[in-house]
Coordinates of C-alpha atoms in Angstrom, one line a residue:
M1 CA -37.5 193.6 161.3
I2 CA -39.8 193.6 158.3
K3 CA -40.6 197.3 159.1
K4 CA -36.9 198.1 158.9
F5 CA -36.6 196.4 155.5
I6 CA -39.5 198.5 154.2
Y7 CA -37.7 201.6 155.5
L8 CA -34.5 200.6 153.7
E9 CA -36.4 200.0 150.4
W10 CA -38.0 203.4 150.6
K11 CA -34.6 205.1 151.2
A12 CA -33.1 203.2 148.3
F13 CA -35.8 204.4 146.0
T14 CA -35.9 208.1 147.1
R15 CA -32.1 208.5 147.2
S16 CA -31.5 206.9 143.8
A17 CA -29.6 209.1 141.3
S18 CA -32.4 208.3 138.8
F19 CA -35.2 209.1 141.3
G20 CA -36.9 211.6 139.0
A21 CA -37.0 209.1 136.1
N22 CA -38.1 206.3 138.3
L23 CA -40.9 208.3 139.8
A24 CA -42.1 209.4 136.3
M25 CA -42.0 205.9 135.1
K26 CA -43.9 204.6 138.1
I27 CA -46.6 207.2 137.6
L28 CA -46.9 206.2 133.9
I29 CA -47.1 202.5 134.9
G30 CA -49.7 203.4 137.5
F31 CA -52.0 204.8 134.7
L32 CA -51.4 201.7 132.7
M33 CA -52.3 199.5 135.7
A34 CA -55.5 201.5 136.2
Y35 CA -56.4 201.0 132.6
F36 CA -55.8 197.3 132.6
S37 CA -57.6 197.0 135.9
L38 CA -60.8 198.5 134.4
I39 CA -60.4 196.0 131.5
F40 CA -60.1 193.1 133.8
I41 CA -63.2 194.1 135.8
G42 CA -65.2 194.6 132.6
M43 CA -64.1 191.1 131.5
G44 CA -65.0 189.6 134.8
V45 CA -68.5 191.0 134.8
G46 CA -69.2 190.6 131.1
A47 CA -67.7 187.2 130.5
F48 CA -70.7 185.3 131.9
Y49 CA -73.3 187.2 129.9
I50 CA -71.3 187.2 126.6
L51 CA -70.8 183.4 126.8
K52 CA -74.5 182.9 127.7
K53 CA -75.4 185.0 124.6
M54 CA -73.2 182.6 122.5
N55 CA -75.2 179.6 123.9
L56 CA -72.1 178.4 125.9
E57 CA -72.0 177.3 129.5
P58 CA -69.9 180.1 131.1
L59 CA -68.0 178.2 133.8
L60 CA -67.4 175.1 131.7
T61 CA -66.1 177.3 128.8
I62 CA -63.8 179.4 131.1
N63 CA -62.5 176.2 132.7
K64 CA -61.7 174.7 129.3
F65 CA -59.2 177.5 128.4
L66 CA -57.9 178.3 131.9
I67 CA -54.8 176.2 131.2
Y68 CA -53.7 178.7 128.5
Y69 CA -54.7 181.7 130.6
F70 CA -52.3 180.5 133.3
L71 CA -49.6 179.6 130.8
F72 CA -49.8 183.0 129.2
D73 CA -49.7 184.6 132.7
L74 CA -46.5 182.8 133.5
V75 CA -44.9 183.8 130.1
V76 CA -45.8 187.5 130.8
R77 CA -44.3 187.2 134.3
L78 CA -41.1 185.7 132.9
L79 CA -40.8 188.6 130.5
M80 CA -41.9 191.5 132.6
Q81 CA -42.3 190.8 136.3
A82 CA -39.3 192.1 138.2
I83 CA -37.7 189.8 140.7
P84 CA -37.5 191.6 144.1
V85 CA -33.9 192.5 144.8
L86 CA -32.4 193.4 148.1
N87 CA -28.9 194.6 148.7
I88 CA -28.2 191.3 150.3
K89 CA -24.4 191.3 150.9
P90 CA -24.4 194.2 153.4
L91 CA -27.3 192.6 155.3
L92 CA -25.4 189.4 155.8
V93 CA -22.8 191.1 158.0
L94 CA -25.6 192.8 160.1
P95 CA -27.7 191.1 162.8
F96 CA -30.5 190.1 160.4
K97 CA -31.6 186.5 160.3
R98 CA -31.3 184.9 156.9
P99 CA -34.9 183.5 157.0
T100 CA -36.2 187.0 157.6
I101 CA -34.4 188.3 154.6
V102 CA -35.7 185.6 152.4
H103 CA -39.3 185.8 153.7
F104 CA -39.4 189.5 153.1
S105 CA -38.0 189.2 149.6
L106 CA -40.5 186.5 148.7
G107 CA -43.3 188.3 150.5
K108 CA -42.8 191.4 148.3
T109 CA -44.0 189.4 145.3
A110 CA -47.4 188.7 147.0
I111 CA -48.5 192.3 146.5
S112 CA -47.3 192.5 142.9
F113 CA -49.7 193.8 140.3
F114 CA -49.2 190.5 138.5
N115 CA -50.9 188.7 141.3
W116 CA -53.8 191.0 142.5
A117 CA -54.7 192.0 139.0
H118 CA -56.2 188.5 138.5
A119 CA -58.7 189.2 141.4
L120 CA -60.2 191.9 139.2
F121 CA -61.3 189.2 136.8
F122 CA -61.9 186.1 139.0
V123 CA -63.8 187.9 141.9
P124 CA -66.4 189.7 139.7
F125 CA -66.9 186.6 137.6
S126 CA -67.4 184.5 140.7
V127 CA -69.9 187.1 142.1
V128 CA -71.9 186.9 138.9
L129 CA -71.9 183.1 139.0
I130 CA -73.2 183.1 142.6
I131 CA -75.9 185.7 141.6
E132 CA -76.9 183.5 138.7
G133 CA -77.5 180.5 141.0
Y134 CA -74.3 178.5 141.1
D135 CA -73.4 176.7 144.3
V136 CA -71.7 179.2 146.6
V137 CA -69.4 176.7 148.3
G138 CA -68.3 175.2 145.0
I139 CA -67.5 178.7 143.6
L140 CA -65.5 179.6 146.7
F141 CA -63.5 176.4 146.3
W142 CA -63.0 177.1 142.6
L143 CA -61.8 180.6 143.4
T144 CA -59.4 179.4 146.0
A145 CA -57.9 176.9 143.5
A146 CA -57.6 179.7 140.9
F147 CA -55.7 182.0 143.2
S148 CA -53.5 179.1 144.4
I149 CA -52.4 178.6 140.7
V150 CA -51.9 182.4 140.3
Y151 CA -49.4 182.3 143.2
I152 CA -47.9 179.0 142.0
N153 CA -47.0 181.0 138.8
N154 CA -45.6 183.7 141.0
F155 CA -43.1 181.3 142.6
L156 CA -42.5 179.4 139.4
N157 CA -41.4 182.7 137.9
I158 CA -38.8 183.2 140.6
I159 CA -37.5 179.6 140.3
L160 CA -37.4 179.6 136.5
N161 CA -35.5 182.8 136.5
N162 CA -32.8 181.3 138.8
I163 CA -32.6 177.7 137.6
E164 CA -31.8 177.9 133.9
K165 CA -32.4 174.2 133.1
L166 CA -36.0 174.4 134.4
F167 CA -36.6 177.6 132.3
V168 CA -35.5 175.8 129.1
V169 CA -37.7 172.8 129.9
F170 CA -40.7 175.1 130.6
L171 CA -40.1 177.0 127.4
V172 CA -40.0 173.9 125.3
I173 CA -43.1 172.5 126.8
A174 CA -45.1 175.8 126.4
L175 CA -44.0 176.2 122.8
A176 CA -44.9 172.6 122.0
L177 CA -48.3 172.8 123.6
G178 CA -49.1 176.1 121.8
A179 CA -48.0 174.8 118.4
A180 CA -49.9 171.5 118.9
Q181 CA -53.1 173.5 119.8
Y182 CA -52.6 176.0 116.9
Y183 CA -52.1 173.3 114.3
K184 CA -54.8 171.0 115.8
L185 CA -52.4 168.2 116.5
F186 CA -53.2 167.9 120.2
D187 CA -55.8 169.6 122.4
I188 CA -54.6 169.8 126.0
T189 CA -57.9 171.4 127.0
T190 CA -59.6 168.0 126.7
F191 CA -57.7 167.0 129.8
S192 CA -57.3 170.3 131.7
G193 CA -60.9 171.4 131.3
P194 CA -62.4 168.6 133.5
V195 CA -59.7 169.3 136.2
F196 CA -60.6 172.9 136.5
Q197 CA -64.3 172.0 136.4
G198 CA -63.6 169.5 139.2
F199 CA -62.4 172.3 141.5
Y200 CA -66.1 173.4 141.4
E201 CA -67.9 170.1 141.3
T202 CA -65.7 167.9 143.6
K203 CA -65.4 169.1 147.2
G204 CA -61.8 169.0 148.4
L205 CA -60.1 168.9 145.1
F206 CA -59.1 172.6 145.5
L207 CA -56.7 171.4 148.2
I208 CA -54.3 170.0 145.5
P209 CA -53.2 173.3 144.1
F210 CA -53.3 174.9 147.6
L211 CA -50.9 172.3 148.9
V212 CA -48.7 172.6 145.8
L213 CA -48.5 176.3 146.5
I214 CA -47.4 175.7 150.1
G215 CA -44.8 173.2 149.0
L216 CA -43.5 175.5 146.2
Y217 CA -43.1 178.4 148.7
F218 CA -41.0 176.3 151.0
F219 CA -39.0 174.9 148.1
T220 CA -38.3 178.5 146.9
F221 CA -37.5 179.6 150.5
R222 CA -35.0 176.7 151.0
Y223 CA -33.4 177.3 147.6
F224 CA -32.6 181.0 148.3
Q225 CA -31.8 180.5 152.0
N226 CA -29.2 177.9 150.9
N227 CA -27.7 180.5 148.5
L228 CA -27.4 183.4 151.0
F229 CA -23.7 183.0 151.7
L230 CA -21.0 185.5 150.8
D231 CA -18.7 182.6 149.9
A232 CA -21.3 180.5 148.0
G233 CA -24.5 181.6 146.2
L234 CA -23.6 185.3 146.2
S235 CA -20.0 184.9 145.1
K236 CA -18.8 185.3 141.6
K237 CA -18.1 182.0 139.9
E238 CA -14.7 182.0 138.2
D239 CA -14.3 180.2 134.9
I240 CA -11.2 179.2 133.0
A241 CA -10.1 182.3 131.0
T242 CA -9.9 181.9 127.3
T243 CA -8.6 184.5 124.8
E244 CA -10.0 185.3 121.3
N245 CA -8.1 187.6 119.0
L246 CA -10.6 188.1 116.2
V247 CA -7.8 189.7 114.3
W248 CA -9.8 189.9 111.1
L249 CA -11.7 192.8 112.7
N250 CA -8.6 194.9 113.0
Q251 CA -9.0 196.1 109.4
F252 CA -12.0 198.2 110.6
G253 CA -9.9 200.2 113.0
T254 CA -11.7 201.7 116.1
L255 CA -15.0 200.2 114.9
G256 CA -13.4 196.8 114.8
T257 CA -12.1 197.1 118.4
F258 CA -15.6 197.9 119.6
L259 CA -17.1 195.0 117.6
K260 CA -14.5 192.6 119.1
N261 CA -15.5 193.7 122.6
D262 CA -19.2 193.3 121.9
I263 CA -18.7 189.8 120.4
K264 CA -16.7 188.7 123.4
L265 CA -19.2 190.1 125.8
I266 CA -22.0 188.2 124.1
K267 CA -20.1 184.9 124.1
R268 CA -18.8 185.1 127.7
N269 CA -21.8 186.1 129.8
K270 CA -25.0 184.2 130.5
R271 CA -27.3 187.2 130.3
S272 CA -25.8 188.4 127.0
K273 CA -26.0 184.9 125.6
T274 CA -29.7 185.0 126.3
T275 CA -30.1 187.6 123.6
I276 CA -29.0 185.1 121.0
F277 CA -31.5 182.5 122.3
M278 CA -34.3 185.1 122.4
S279 CA -33.5 186.3 118.9
I280 CA -33.9 182.8 117.6
L281 CA -37.3 182.5 119.3
F282 CA -38.4 185.8 117.7
L283 CA -37.9 184.1 114.3
F284 CA -40.9 182.0 115.0
Y285 CA -43.1 184.9 116.1
G286 CA -44.6 185.2 112.6
L287 CA -46.2 181.7 112.9
I288 CA -48.8 183.3 115.2
F289 CA -49.9 185.8 112.5
F290 CA -49.0 184.5 109.0
G291 CA -51.5 182.0 107.6
N292 CA -54.0 182.9 110.3
S293 CA -57.1 184.3 108.6
Q294 CA -58.5 185.5 112.0
Q295 CA -55.7 188.1 112.4
P296 CA -56.2 191.6 111.0
E297 CA -54.1 192.2 107.9
I298 CA -52.3 195.2 109.5
M299 CA -50.7 192.8 112.1
H300 CA -48.6 191.2 109.4
I301 CA -46.1 194.1 109.4
F302 CA -46.1 193.9 113.2
A303 CA -44.9 190.3 112.8
G304 CA -42.4 191.3 110.2
I305 CA -40.8 193.8 112.5
F306 CA -40.5 191.2 115.3
V307 CA -39.2 188.3 113.2
S308 CA -36.2 190.3 111.9
G309 CA -35.8 192.5 114.9
G310 CA -35.3 190.0 117.8
F311 CA -31.7 191.0 118.5
L312 CA -32.5 194.7 118.0
F313 CA -35.1 194.5 120.8
V314 CA -33.4 192.3 123.3
F315 CA -29.8 193.6 122.9
G316 CA -30.2 197.1 121.4
Q317 CA -32.6 198.3 124.1
F318 CA -29.9 197.9 126.7
V319 CA -27.2 199.9 125.0
P320 CA -25.1 201.2 126.7
S321 CA -26.1 199.3 129.8
W322 CA -24.2 196.2 128.7
D323 CA -21.0 198.2 129.4
S324 CA -22.2 199.6 132.7
S325 CA -19.7 197.7 134.8
Y326 CA -16.8 199.5 133.1
Y327 CA -18.6 202.6 131.6
Q328 CA -16.8 205.0 134.0
L329 CA -13.4 203.6 132.9
M330 CA -14.4 203.8 129.3
M331 CA -15.3 207.5 129.7
T332 CA -11.9 208.3 131.0
Q333 CA -10.3 207.1 127.8
N334 CA -10.0 208.9 124.5
I335 CA -12.9 207.0 123.0
P336 CA -15.0 208.7 120.4
Y337 CA -18.8 208.4 121.0
R338 CA -19.4 208.2 117.3
G339 CA -17.2 205.1 117.0
Y340 CA -19.0 203.5 120.0
I341 CA -22.5 204.2 118.7
T342 CA -21.6 203.1 115.2
S343 CA -20.2 199.7 116.4
K344 CA -23.4 199.0 118.2
W345 CA -25.4 200.0 115.1
W346 CA -23.4 197.7 112.9
L347 CA -23.8 194.8 115.3
I348 CA -27.6 195.3 115.2
V349 CA -27.6 195.6 111.4
I350 CA -25.6 192.4 111.0
A351 CA -27.9 190.5 113.4
T352 CA -31.0 191.8 111.6
F353 CA -29.6 190.8 108.2
I354 CA -28.8 187.3 109.5
S355 CA -32.3 187.0 111.0
T356 CA -33.9 188.0 107.7
I357 CA -31.9 185.3 105.9
L358 CA -32.8 182.6 108.4
A359 CA -36.5 183.7 108.2
S360 CA -36.6 182.6 104.5
F361 CA -38.6 179.6 105.6
Y362 CA -41.6 181.9 105.6
L363 CA -41.5 181.6 101.8
F364 CA -43.7 178.6 102.5
Y365 CA -46.5 181.1 103.1
G366 CA -45.8 182.9 99.9
L367 CA -43.5 185.6 98.5
E368 CA -45.7 188.4 99.8
I369 CA -45.3 187.2 103.4
Y370 CA -41.5 187.1 103.1
L371 CA -41.5 190.6 101.5
T372 CA -43.3 191.8 104.6
I373 CA -40.4 190.4 106.7
V374 CA -37.9 192.1 104.4
A375 CA -39.7 195.4 104.6
G376 CA -39.7 195.1 108.4
A377 CA -36.0 194.3 108.4
I378 CA -35.3 197.4 106.3
Y379 CA -37.3 199.5 108.7
N380 CA -35.5 198.0 111.7
I381 CA -32.1 198.9 110.1
G382 CA -33.1 202.4 109.0
V383 CA -35.3 203.6 111.8
N384 CA -35.6 201.2 114.8
S385 CA -31.9 200.8 115.1
H386 CA -31.6 204.5 115.6
L387 CA -34.5 204.6 118.1
V388 CA -33.0 201.9 120.3
L389 CA -29.6 203.7 120.4
L390 CA -31.3 207.0 121.1
G391 CA -33.4 205.4 123.9
G392 CA -30.2 204.0 125.4
A393 CA -29.2 207.5 126.4
F394 CA -32.3 207.7 128.7
T395 CA -32.4 204.0 129.9
K396 CA -29.9 204.2 132.7
T397 CA -30.3 200.6 134.0
P398 CA -27.0 199.0 135.0
I399 CA -26.5 195.4 134.2
D400 CA -24.3 193.3 136.4
L401 CA -23.2 190.5 134.1
S402 CA -21.4 188.7 136.9
N403 CA -24.6 188.4 139.0
A404 CA -26.5 186.4 136.4
S405 CA -26.7 183.4 138.7
G406 CA -26.8 185.1 142.1
A407 CA -29.6 184.8 144.6
F408 CA -32.5 187.1 143.7
G409 CA -30.5 188.2 140.6
D410 CA -32.6 189.6 137.9
K411 CA -31.4 188.3 134.5
K412 CA -34.4 189.2 132.4
A413 CA -34.0 190.4 128.9
F414 CA -37.2 192.4 129.2
N415 CA -38.7 194.7 131.9
I416 CA -41.7 197.0 132.0
S417 CA -39.7 200.1 131.3
A418 CA -38.0 198.6 128.3
M419 CA -41.4 197.4 127.0
L420 CA -42.8 201.0 127.3
L421 CA -39.9 202.4 125.3
T422 CA -40.5 199.7 122.7
L423 CA -44.0 201.0 121.8
P424 CA -43.0 203.8 119.5
K425 CA -40.8 201.4 117.5
L426 CA -43.9 199.3 116.7
L427 CA -46.6 201.9 116.3
L428 CA -44.8 203.9 113.5
P429 CA -44.5 201.0 111.1
L430 CA -48.1 200.0 111.8
L431 CA -49.2 203.6 110.9
F432 CA -47.2 203.6 107.7
Y433 CA -48.6 200.2 106.7
W434 CA -52.2 201.3 107.6
I435 CA -51.8 204.4 105.4
G436 CA -50.7 202.2 102.5
L437 CA -53.6 199.8 103.0
H438 CA -56.1 202.7 103.3
F439 CA -55.0 204.5 100.1
G440 CA -53.8 201.6 98.0
D441 CA -52.9 198.0 98.8
K442 CA -50.3 195.8 100.6
I443 CA -47.5 196.7 98.2
L444 CA -47.9 200.4 98.9
G445 CA -48.0 199.7 102.6
L446 CA -44.8 197.7 102.4
A447 CA -43.2 200.4 100.2
L448 CA -44.0 203.1 102.8
V449 CA -42.5 201.0 105.6
A450 CA -39.4 200.1 103.6
G451 CA -39.1 203.7 102.3
A452 CA -39.0 205.0 105.9
G453 CA -36.2 202.5 106.5
V454 CA -34.2 203.6 103.4
L455 CA -34.6 207.3 104.4
G456 CA -33.3 206.5 107.8
F457 CA -30.3 204.7 106.3
V458 CA -29.5 207.5 103.9
F459 CA -29.6 210.2 106.7
R460 CA -27.9 208.0 109.3
D461 CA -24.9 210.4 109.7
T462 CA -27.3 213.2 110.7
V463 CA -29.1 210.9 113.1
F464 CA -25.9 209.7 114.6
S465 CA -24.9 213.3 115.3
V466 CA -28.2 213.8 117.2
I467 CA -27.6 210.5 119.1
E468 CA -24.0 211.4 119.9
K469 CA -25.0 214.8 121.2
R470 CA -27.6 213.3 123.5
Y471 CA -25.2 210.7 124.9
K472 CA -22.7 213.5 125.7
I473 CA -25.5 215.5 127.5
E474 CA -26.5 212.4 129.5
K475 CA -22.9 211.3 130.1
Y476 CA -22.5 212.2 133.8
S477 CA -26.1 211.3 134.9
T478 CA -25.5 207.9 133.2
I479 CA -22.2 207.4 135.1
S480 CA -23.9 208.3 138.3
A481 CA -26.8 205.9 137.7
Y482 CA -24.5 203.1 136.9
K483 CA -22.9 203.4 140.3
Q484 CA -26.2 202.3 141.8
K485 CA -27.8 198.8 141.8
S486 CA -30.8 198.5 139.6

């Protein structure tokens, strides 16, 4: 039966309308995986000798900070690791046992890069420890505990992506611990370090994370098995309908109509509501960089771009996918592409402006820091807003807003493809800022970044013409891609 599932997965991949794009993206991702694999192996081999050279006890030092290693791993998973999706509804009317469907879907995560990549660090590091005279049995127990926690994160990622209340609780705890450590209010490593060291020193302690992993797997299995019903977990949940006129937008004509639709979409769907929540989180991104003397100065503009561009990145990168459920109908109407694109652009501009105003608390770090955020906002409005709209013509990922709570539903705001398309939006302002720092000072760097944004704003009509032309070229391939499940 599992063999049959693998066959169906392969057919779904090769027969996809966007097979060429998917294949090219997977090849690119493969190169990135190879690159990061080499980095992990190098870290695993070199960590021992680097720490020794710093007069630190290697295993004790690694154990002290493992708590943040695993927390960071979980955050990365939540943002980037795709939840395995099967076309479940057709399978439920076929002679497939529900436990088999769930076991296969959960089993797919076991071979994910996000799991086996950790072996490229832990295994070489463990081998070096054994060579250097550490107790072999103790190291094997420690390694078993580490991999148990890696897979605990794997199943926590699935649970947190399907039970929203738990996701919020985790996010609050992670942010609180990170802030407390950063500002030296509370050091959790004082308590976590001895626990991880105990996996090596205390025989049998490794069984605790191992048993937790087994329990979490069965909890996840039961949760999804109980939701595999056409009339329950996989059905659409109907809410009481409410109407909003937003008549004040009528004065903007066609543009106002599009804006009303976007505002209603954001307010009425869980996945689109997440963009507002994520945008608020982006406001605090600068706390990592501003006021931290350990960070390179060039990273300030990186923070400035993110602080003001949260909505741009989490909402803009999925235009026009937000409208994928009715995109075919929309294309049969007499709707001008220019009006559609312009409405999305104005929504991004308004959100960027509001974010910049809300970020005024960074004046606490000084006027120069806030000017960095303002320069980043101008660049987002003049350049990045155009890039995300242009990228939307090529990102043909349908979004099923009604499936936000379904079994195995993927309601992430980020994915690996979107992250790759984000890179040019970040590298260009870094280049402009670096040129300014190299040939002058911070002010020149900020002026170059803001100047690029101003030029983009001035020539926006020309840029919109290019974007409109590209959307028309990609129109039918986009419609075809939206007919398929992501």
